[in-house]
Short mmCIF file of C-alpha atoms in Angstrom, two decimals:
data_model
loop_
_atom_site.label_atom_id
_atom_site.label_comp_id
_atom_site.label_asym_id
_atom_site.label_seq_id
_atom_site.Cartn_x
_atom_site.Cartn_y
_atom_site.Cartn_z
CA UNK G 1 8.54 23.30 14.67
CA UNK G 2 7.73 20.60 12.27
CA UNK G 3 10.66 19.54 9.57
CA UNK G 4 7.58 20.69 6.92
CA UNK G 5 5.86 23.59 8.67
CA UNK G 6 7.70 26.20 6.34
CA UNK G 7 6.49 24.18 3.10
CA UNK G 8 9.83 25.44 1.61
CA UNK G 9 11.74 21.88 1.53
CA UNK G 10 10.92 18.06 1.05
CA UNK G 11 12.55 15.00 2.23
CA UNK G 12 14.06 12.69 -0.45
CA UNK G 13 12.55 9.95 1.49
CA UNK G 14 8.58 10.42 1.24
CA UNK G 15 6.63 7.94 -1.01
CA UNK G 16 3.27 8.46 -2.53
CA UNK G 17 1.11 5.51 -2.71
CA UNK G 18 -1.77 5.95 -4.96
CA UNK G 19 -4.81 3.46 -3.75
CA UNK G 20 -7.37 4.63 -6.08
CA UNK G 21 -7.95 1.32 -7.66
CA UNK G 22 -7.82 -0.68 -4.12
CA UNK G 23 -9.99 1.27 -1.69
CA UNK G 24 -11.72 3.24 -4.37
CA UNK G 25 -12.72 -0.63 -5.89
CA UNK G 26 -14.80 -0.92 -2.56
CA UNK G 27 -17.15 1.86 -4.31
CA UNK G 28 -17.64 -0.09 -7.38
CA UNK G 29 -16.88 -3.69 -6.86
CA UNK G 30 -13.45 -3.37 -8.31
CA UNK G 31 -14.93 -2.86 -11.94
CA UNK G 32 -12.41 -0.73 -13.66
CA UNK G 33 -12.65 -0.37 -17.76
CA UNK G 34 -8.91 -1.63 -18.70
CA UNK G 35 -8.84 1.83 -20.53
CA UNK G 36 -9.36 3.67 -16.90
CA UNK G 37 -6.44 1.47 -15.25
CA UNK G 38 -4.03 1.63 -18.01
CA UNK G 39 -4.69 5.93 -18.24
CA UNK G 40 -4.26 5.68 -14.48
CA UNK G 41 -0.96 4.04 -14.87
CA UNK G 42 -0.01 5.97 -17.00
CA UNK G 43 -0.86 9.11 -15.44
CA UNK G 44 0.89 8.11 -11.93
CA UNK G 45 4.22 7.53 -13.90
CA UNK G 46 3.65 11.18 -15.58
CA UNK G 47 2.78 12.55 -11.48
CA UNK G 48 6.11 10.79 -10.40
CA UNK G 49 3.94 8.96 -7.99
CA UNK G 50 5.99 6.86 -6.25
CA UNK G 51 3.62 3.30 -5.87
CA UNK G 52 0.48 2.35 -7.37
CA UNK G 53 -1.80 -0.18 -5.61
CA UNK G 54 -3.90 -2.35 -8.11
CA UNK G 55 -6.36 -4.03 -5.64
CA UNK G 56 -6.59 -6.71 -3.54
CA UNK G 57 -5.13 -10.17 -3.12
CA UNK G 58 -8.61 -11.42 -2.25
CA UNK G 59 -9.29 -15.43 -2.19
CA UNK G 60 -11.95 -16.91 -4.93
CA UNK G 61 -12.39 -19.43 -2.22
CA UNK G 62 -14.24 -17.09 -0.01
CA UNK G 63 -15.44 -14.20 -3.03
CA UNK G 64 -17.31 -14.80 -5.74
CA UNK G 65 -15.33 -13.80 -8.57
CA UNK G 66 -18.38 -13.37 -10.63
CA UNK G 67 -19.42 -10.21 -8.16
CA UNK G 68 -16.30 -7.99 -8.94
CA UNK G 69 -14.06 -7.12 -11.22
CA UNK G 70 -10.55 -8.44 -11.48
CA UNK G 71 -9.08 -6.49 -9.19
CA UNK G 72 -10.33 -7.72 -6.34
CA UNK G 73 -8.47 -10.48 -7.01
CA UNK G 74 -5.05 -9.00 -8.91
CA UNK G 75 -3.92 -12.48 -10.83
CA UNK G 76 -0.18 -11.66 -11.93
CA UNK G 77 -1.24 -12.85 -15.18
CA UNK G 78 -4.12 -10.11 -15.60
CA UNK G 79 -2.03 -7.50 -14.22
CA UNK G 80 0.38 -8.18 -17.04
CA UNK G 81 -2.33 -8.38 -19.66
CA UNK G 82 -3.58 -4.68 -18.82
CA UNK G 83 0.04 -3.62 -17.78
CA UNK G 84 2.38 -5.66 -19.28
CA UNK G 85 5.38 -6.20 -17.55
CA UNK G 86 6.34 -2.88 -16.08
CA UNK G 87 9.77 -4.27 -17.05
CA UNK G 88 11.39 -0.31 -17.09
CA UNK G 89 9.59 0.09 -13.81
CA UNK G 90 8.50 3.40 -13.96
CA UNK G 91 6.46 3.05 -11.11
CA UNK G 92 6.35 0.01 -8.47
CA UNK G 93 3.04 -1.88 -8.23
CA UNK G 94 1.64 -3.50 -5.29
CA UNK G 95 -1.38 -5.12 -3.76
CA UNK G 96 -2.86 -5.74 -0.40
CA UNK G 97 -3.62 -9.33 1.21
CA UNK G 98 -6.05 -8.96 3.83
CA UNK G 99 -5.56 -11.58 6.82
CA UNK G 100 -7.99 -13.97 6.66
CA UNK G 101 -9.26 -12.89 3.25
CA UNK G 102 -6.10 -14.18 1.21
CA UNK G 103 -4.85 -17.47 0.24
CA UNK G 104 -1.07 -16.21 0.27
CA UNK G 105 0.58 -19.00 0.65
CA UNK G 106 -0.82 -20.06 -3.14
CA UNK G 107 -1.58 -16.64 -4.91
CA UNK G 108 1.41 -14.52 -4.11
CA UNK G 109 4.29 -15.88 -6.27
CA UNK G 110 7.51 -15.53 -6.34
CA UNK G 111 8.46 -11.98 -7.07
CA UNK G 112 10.88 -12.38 -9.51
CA UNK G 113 8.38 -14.09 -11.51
CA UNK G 114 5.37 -11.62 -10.49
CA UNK G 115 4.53 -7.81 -11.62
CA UNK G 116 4.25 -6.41 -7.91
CA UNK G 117 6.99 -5.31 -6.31
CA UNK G 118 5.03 -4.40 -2.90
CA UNK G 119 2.46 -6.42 -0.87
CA UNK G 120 1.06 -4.73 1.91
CA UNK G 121 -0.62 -6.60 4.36
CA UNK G 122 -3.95 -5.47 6.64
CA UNK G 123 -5.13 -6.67 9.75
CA UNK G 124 -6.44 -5.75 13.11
CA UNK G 125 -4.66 -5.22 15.99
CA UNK G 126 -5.83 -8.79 17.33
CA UNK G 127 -4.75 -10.39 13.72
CA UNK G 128 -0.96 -9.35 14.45
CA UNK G 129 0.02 -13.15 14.48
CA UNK G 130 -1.58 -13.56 10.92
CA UNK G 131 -0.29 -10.56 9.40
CA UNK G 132 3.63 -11.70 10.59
CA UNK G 133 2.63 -15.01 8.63
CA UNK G 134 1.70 -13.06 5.52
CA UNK G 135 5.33 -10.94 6.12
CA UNK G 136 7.34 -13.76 6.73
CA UNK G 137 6.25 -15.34 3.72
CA UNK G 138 6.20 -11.99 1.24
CA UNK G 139 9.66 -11.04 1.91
CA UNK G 140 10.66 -14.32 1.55
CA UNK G 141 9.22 -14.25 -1.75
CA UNK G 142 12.07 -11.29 -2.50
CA UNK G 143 9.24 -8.54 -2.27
CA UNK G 144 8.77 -4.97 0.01
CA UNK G 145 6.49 -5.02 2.79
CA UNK G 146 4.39 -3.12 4.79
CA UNK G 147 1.79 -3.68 7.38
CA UNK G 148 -1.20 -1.59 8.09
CA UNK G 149 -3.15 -2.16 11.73
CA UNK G 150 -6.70 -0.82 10.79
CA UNK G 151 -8.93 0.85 13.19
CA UNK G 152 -6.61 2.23 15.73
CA UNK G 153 -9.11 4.87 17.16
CA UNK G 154 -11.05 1.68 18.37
CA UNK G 155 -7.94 -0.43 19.84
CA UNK G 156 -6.59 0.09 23.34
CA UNK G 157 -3.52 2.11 23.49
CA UNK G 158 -1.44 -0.94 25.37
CA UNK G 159 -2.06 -3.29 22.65
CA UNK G 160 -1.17 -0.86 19.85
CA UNK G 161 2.19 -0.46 21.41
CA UNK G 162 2.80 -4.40 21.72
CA UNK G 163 1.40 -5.24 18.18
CA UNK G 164 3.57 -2.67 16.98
CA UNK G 165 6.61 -4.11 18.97
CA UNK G 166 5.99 -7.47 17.01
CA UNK G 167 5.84 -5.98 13.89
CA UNK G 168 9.07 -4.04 14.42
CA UNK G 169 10.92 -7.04 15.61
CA UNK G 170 9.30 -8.64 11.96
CA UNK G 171 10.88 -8.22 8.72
CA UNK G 172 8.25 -5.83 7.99
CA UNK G 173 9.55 -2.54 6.03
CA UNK G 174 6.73 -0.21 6.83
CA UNK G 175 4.10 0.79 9.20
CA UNK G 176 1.25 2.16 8.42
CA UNK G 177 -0.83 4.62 10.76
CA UNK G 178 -4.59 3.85 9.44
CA UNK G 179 -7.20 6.32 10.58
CA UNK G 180 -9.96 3.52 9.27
CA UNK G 181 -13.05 5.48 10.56
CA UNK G 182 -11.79 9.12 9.73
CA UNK G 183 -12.00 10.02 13.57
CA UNK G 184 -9.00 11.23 14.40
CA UNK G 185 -7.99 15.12 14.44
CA UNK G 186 -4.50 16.01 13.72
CA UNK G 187 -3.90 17.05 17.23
CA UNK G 188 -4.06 13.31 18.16
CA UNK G 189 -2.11 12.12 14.84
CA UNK G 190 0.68 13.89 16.09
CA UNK G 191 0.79 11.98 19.39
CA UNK G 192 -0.39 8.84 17.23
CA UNK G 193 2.38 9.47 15.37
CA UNK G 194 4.64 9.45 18.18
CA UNK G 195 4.16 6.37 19.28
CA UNK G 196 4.88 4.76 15.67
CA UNK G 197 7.84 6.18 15.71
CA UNK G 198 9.49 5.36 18.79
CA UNK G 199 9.25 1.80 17.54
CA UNK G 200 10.37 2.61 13.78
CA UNK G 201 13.50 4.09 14.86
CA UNK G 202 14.26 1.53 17.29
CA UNK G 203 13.70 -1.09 14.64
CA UNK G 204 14.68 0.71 11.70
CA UNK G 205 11.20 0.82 10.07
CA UNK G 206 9.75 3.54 7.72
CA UNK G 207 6.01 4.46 8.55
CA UNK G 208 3.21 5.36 6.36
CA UNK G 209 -0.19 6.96 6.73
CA UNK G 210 -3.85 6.05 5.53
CA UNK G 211 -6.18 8.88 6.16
CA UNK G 212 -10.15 8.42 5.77
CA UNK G 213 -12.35 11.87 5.37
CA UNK G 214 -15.49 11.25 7.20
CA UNK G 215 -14.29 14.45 9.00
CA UNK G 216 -12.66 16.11 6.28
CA UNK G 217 -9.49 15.83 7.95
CA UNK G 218 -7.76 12.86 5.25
CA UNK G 219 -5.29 15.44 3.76
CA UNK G 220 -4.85 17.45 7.18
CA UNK G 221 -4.11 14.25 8.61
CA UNK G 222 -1.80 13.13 6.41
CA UNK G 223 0.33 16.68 5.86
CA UNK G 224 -0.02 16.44 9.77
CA UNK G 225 2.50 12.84 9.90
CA UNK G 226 4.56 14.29 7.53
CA UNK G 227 5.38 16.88 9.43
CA UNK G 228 5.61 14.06 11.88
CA UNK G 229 8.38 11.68 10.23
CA UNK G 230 6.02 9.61 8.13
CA UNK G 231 7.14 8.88 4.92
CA UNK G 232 4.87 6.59 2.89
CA UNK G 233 2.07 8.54 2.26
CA UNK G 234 -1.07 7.65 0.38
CA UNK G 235 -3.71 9.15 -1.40
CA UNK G 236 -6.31 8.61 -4.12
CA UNK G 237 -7.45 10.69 -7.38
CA UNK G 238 -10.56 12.58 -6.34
CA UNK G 239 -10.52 10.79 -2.89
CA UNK G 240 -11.87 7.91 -4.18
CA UNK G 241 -12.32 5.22 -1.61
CA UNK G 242 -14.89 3.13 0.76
CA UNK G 243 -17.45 5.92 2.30
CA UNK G 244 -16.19 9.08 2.84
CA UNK G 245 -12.97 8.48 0.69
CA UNK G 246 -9.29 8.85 1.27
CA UNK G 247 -6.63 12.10 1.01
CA UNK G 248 -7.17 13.25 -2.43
CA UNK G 249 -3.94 12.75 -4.79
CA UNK G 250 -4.11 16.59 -6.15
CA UNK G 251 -4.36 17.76 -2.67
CA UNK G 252 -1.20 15.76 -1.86
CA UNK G 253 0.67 16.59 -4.80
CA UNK G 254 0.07 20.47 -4.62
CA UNK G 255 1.12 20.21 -0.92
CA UNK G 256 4.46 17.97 -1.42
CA UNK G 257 7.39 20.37 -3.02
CA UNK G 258 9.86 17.49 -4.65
CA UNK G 259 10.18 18.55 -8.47
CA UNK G 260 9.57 14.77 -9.54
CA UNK G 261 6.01 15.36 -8.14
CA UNK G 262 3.65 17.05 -11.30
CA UNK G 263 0.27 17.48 -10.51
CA UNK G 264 -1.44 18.41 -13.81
CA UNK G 265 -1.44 14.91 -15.03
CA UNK G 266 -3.37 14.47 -11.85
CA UNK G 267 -5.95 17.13 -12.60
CA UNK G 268 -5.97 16.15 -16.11
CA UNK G 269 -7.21 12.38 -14.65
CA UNK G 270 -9.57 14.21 -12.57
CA UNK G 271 -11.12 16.00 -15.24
CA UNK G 272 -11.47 13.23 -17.59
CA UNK G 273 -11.46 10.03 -15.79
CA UNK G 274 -12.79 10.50 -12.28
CA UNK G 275 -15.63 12.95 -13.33
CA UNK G 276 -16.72 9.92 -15.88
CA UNK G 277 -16.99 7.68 -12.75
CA UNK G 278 -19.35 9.87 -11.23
CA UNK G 279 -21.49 10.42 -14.12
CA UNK G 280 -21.69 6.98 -14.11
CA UNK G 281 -23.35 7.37 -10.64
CA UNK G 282 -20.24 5.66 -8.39
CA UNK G 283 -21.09 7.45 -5.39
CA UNK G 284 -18.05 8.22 -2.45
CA UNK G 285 -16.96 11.45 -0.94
CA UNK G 286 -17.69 13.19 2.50
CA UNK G 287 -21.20 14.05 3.43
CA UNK G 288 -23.22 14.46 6.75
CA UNK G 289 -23.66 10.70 7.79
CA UNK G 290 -19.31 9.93 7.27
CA UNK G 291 -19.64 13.17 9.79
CA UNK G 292 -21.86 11.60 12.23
CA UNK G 293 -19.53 7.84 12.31
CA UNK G 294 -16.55 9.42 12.55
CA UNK G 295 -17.64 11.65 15.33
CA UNK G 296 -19.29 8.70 16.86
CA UNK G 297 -15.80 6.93 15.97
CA UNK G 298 -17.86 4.12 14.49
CA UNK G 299 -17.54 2.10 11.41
CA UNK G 300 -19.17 3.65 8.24
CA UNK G 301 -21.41 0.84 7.42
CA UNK G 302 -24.36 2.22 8.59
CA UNK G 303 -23.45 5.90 6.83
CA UNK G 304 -22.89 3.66 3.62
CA UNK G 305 -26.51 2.16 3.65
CA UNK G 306 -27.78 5.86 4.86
CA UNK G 307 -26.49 7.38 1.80
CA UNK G 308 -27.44 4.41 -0.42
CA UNK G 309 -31.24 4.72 0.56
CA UNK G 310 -30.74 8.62 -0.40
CA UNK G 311 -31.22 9.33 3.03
CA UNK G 312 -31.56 13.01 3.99
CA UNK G 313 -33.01 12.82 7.74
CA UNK G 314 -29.35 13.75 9.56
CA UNK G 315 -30.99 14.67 12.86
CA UNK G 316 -32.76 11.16 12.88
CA UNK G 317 -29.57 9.32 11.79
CA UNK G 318 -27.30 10.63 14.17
CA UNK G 319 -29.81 9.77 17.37
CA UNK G 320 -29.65 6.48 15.67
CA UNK G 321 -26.29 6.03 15.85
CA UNK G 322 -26.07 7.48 19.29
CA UNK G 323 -28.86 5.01 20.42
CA UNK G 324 -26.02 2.28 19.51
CA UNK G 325 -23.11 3.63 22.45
#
């Protein structure tokens, strides 16, 4: 029987990451109000979330800053502007530096003289050798690290197992499990899981676990690797993230049973701040065509357009997507 199965306990050692502003900036180009990101930190200090994620660590050499909004980008200096200096920290901050989309080396300073305290890097499973540059250089820089391998329900089982070898002989902290196309049932997560593991503990690493919902299954998923030994868990407010969104914060915080964890700041965010977005018309959340990828186990690019042309011909999309096998 899982550790969690009775929902009667908690471990001391499960995280919550909230990446509302990071994959939820995919839906709107990263253009937060300052008042929506400062009530957001706020309310993740009042949740006793563990983490919050400001954006990306993307280059202005290869995006056009003029195109999103700052945190696409996450300058120290801007996050301390909105922030300030997070100087009682309350809550750590971090940001993600994609391989190939991140000029690391120049942008990611020191972190004694920078407001993160986290950089998590993302890659494929054939970008292993870049992401052990990025995590060579981060924790040199004095900060926590994790690394999340994206797509895994398209990678070959053989090189999961020997990217995640080189990652646990790295000085990576944490693993991440990333479910990128929201294919994978929780039957499979547990075996996923598995496998993660047997390389954590032999390294020492803590794991975490990105859930997408093109199948609903984002907050199964993720109460599924608990259960499983995976501690760093994230989640967004409202599921707000690329497509079919991520495990929704209120979902996770009901679920988790640590007193530090409060979820009516969370619904109060909800009520308020997330149901302005969508009045504003940002547009995420399941619906049939994130069913039809993640079934297919394909990428929800074409389910994004779909839903963007107000698309309602399901039948005709999903032979579509069929025709490409």
């Amino acid at each position: 029987m899982k550790e969690l199965s009775a929902l009667l306990g908690f471990r001391e050692s499960i995280r919550v990451v909230d990446a509302t502003l990071r994959d939820g900036g995919i839906v709107n180009d990263f253009k937060f109000s300052d008042d929506f990101v400062k009530e957001l930190y706020q309310t993740n200090i009042a949740a006793g979330v563990d983490y919050m994620e400001v954006g990306y660590k993307a280059s202005k050499k290869l995006f056009d800053e003029s195109k999103f909004g700052k945190w696409k980008f996450c300058d120290d200096d801007a996050i301390f502007k909105v922030l300030g200096d997070n100087s009682e920290k309350k809550i750590k901050l971090a940001a993600m530096a994609d391989v190939g989309r991140c000029d690391f080396k120049n942008d990611i300073r020191d972190r004694a003289n920078s407001p993160l305290d986290l950089i998590r890097v993302a890659c494929y499973v054939h970008q292993i050798p870049g992401a052990l540059e990025i995590i060579e250089d981060a924790k040199a820089k004095g900060y926590e690290v994790t690394c999340n391998i994206m797509a895994i329900s398209t990678a070959q089982e053989g090189d999961i197992k020997v990217a995640l070898d080189m990652l646990g002989k790295s000085s990576v902290d944490c693993i991440y499990i990333v479910d990128s196309y929201g294919s994978i049932y929780p039957e499979q997560m547990q075996r996923v899981a598995a496998m993660y593991k047997e390389v954590a503990d032999k390294h020492g690493k803590m794991l975490g676990i990105h859930a997408h919902n093109n199948q609903q299954l984002a907050f199964a998923n993720t109460i599924e690797a608990v259960g499983d030994g995976v501690d760093w868990l994230d989640a967004t407010y409202s599921g707000m993230g690329r497509g079919a969104g991520n495990c929704f914060m209120e979902n996770l915080l009901a679920f988790l049973k640590n007193p530090k964890y409060n979820i009516y700041p969370a619904l109060k965010f909800v009520e308020t701040k997330m149901a302005d977005l969508k009045k504003e018309g940002v547009v995420w959340g399941y619906d049939v065509p994130y069913l039809v990828t993640g079934l297919l186990n394909q990428h929800p690019r074409t389910a994004i357009a779909f839903t963007k042309e107000k698309r309602t011909d399901y039948s005709k999309f999903y032979d579509e997507q069929i025709a490409q096998e």
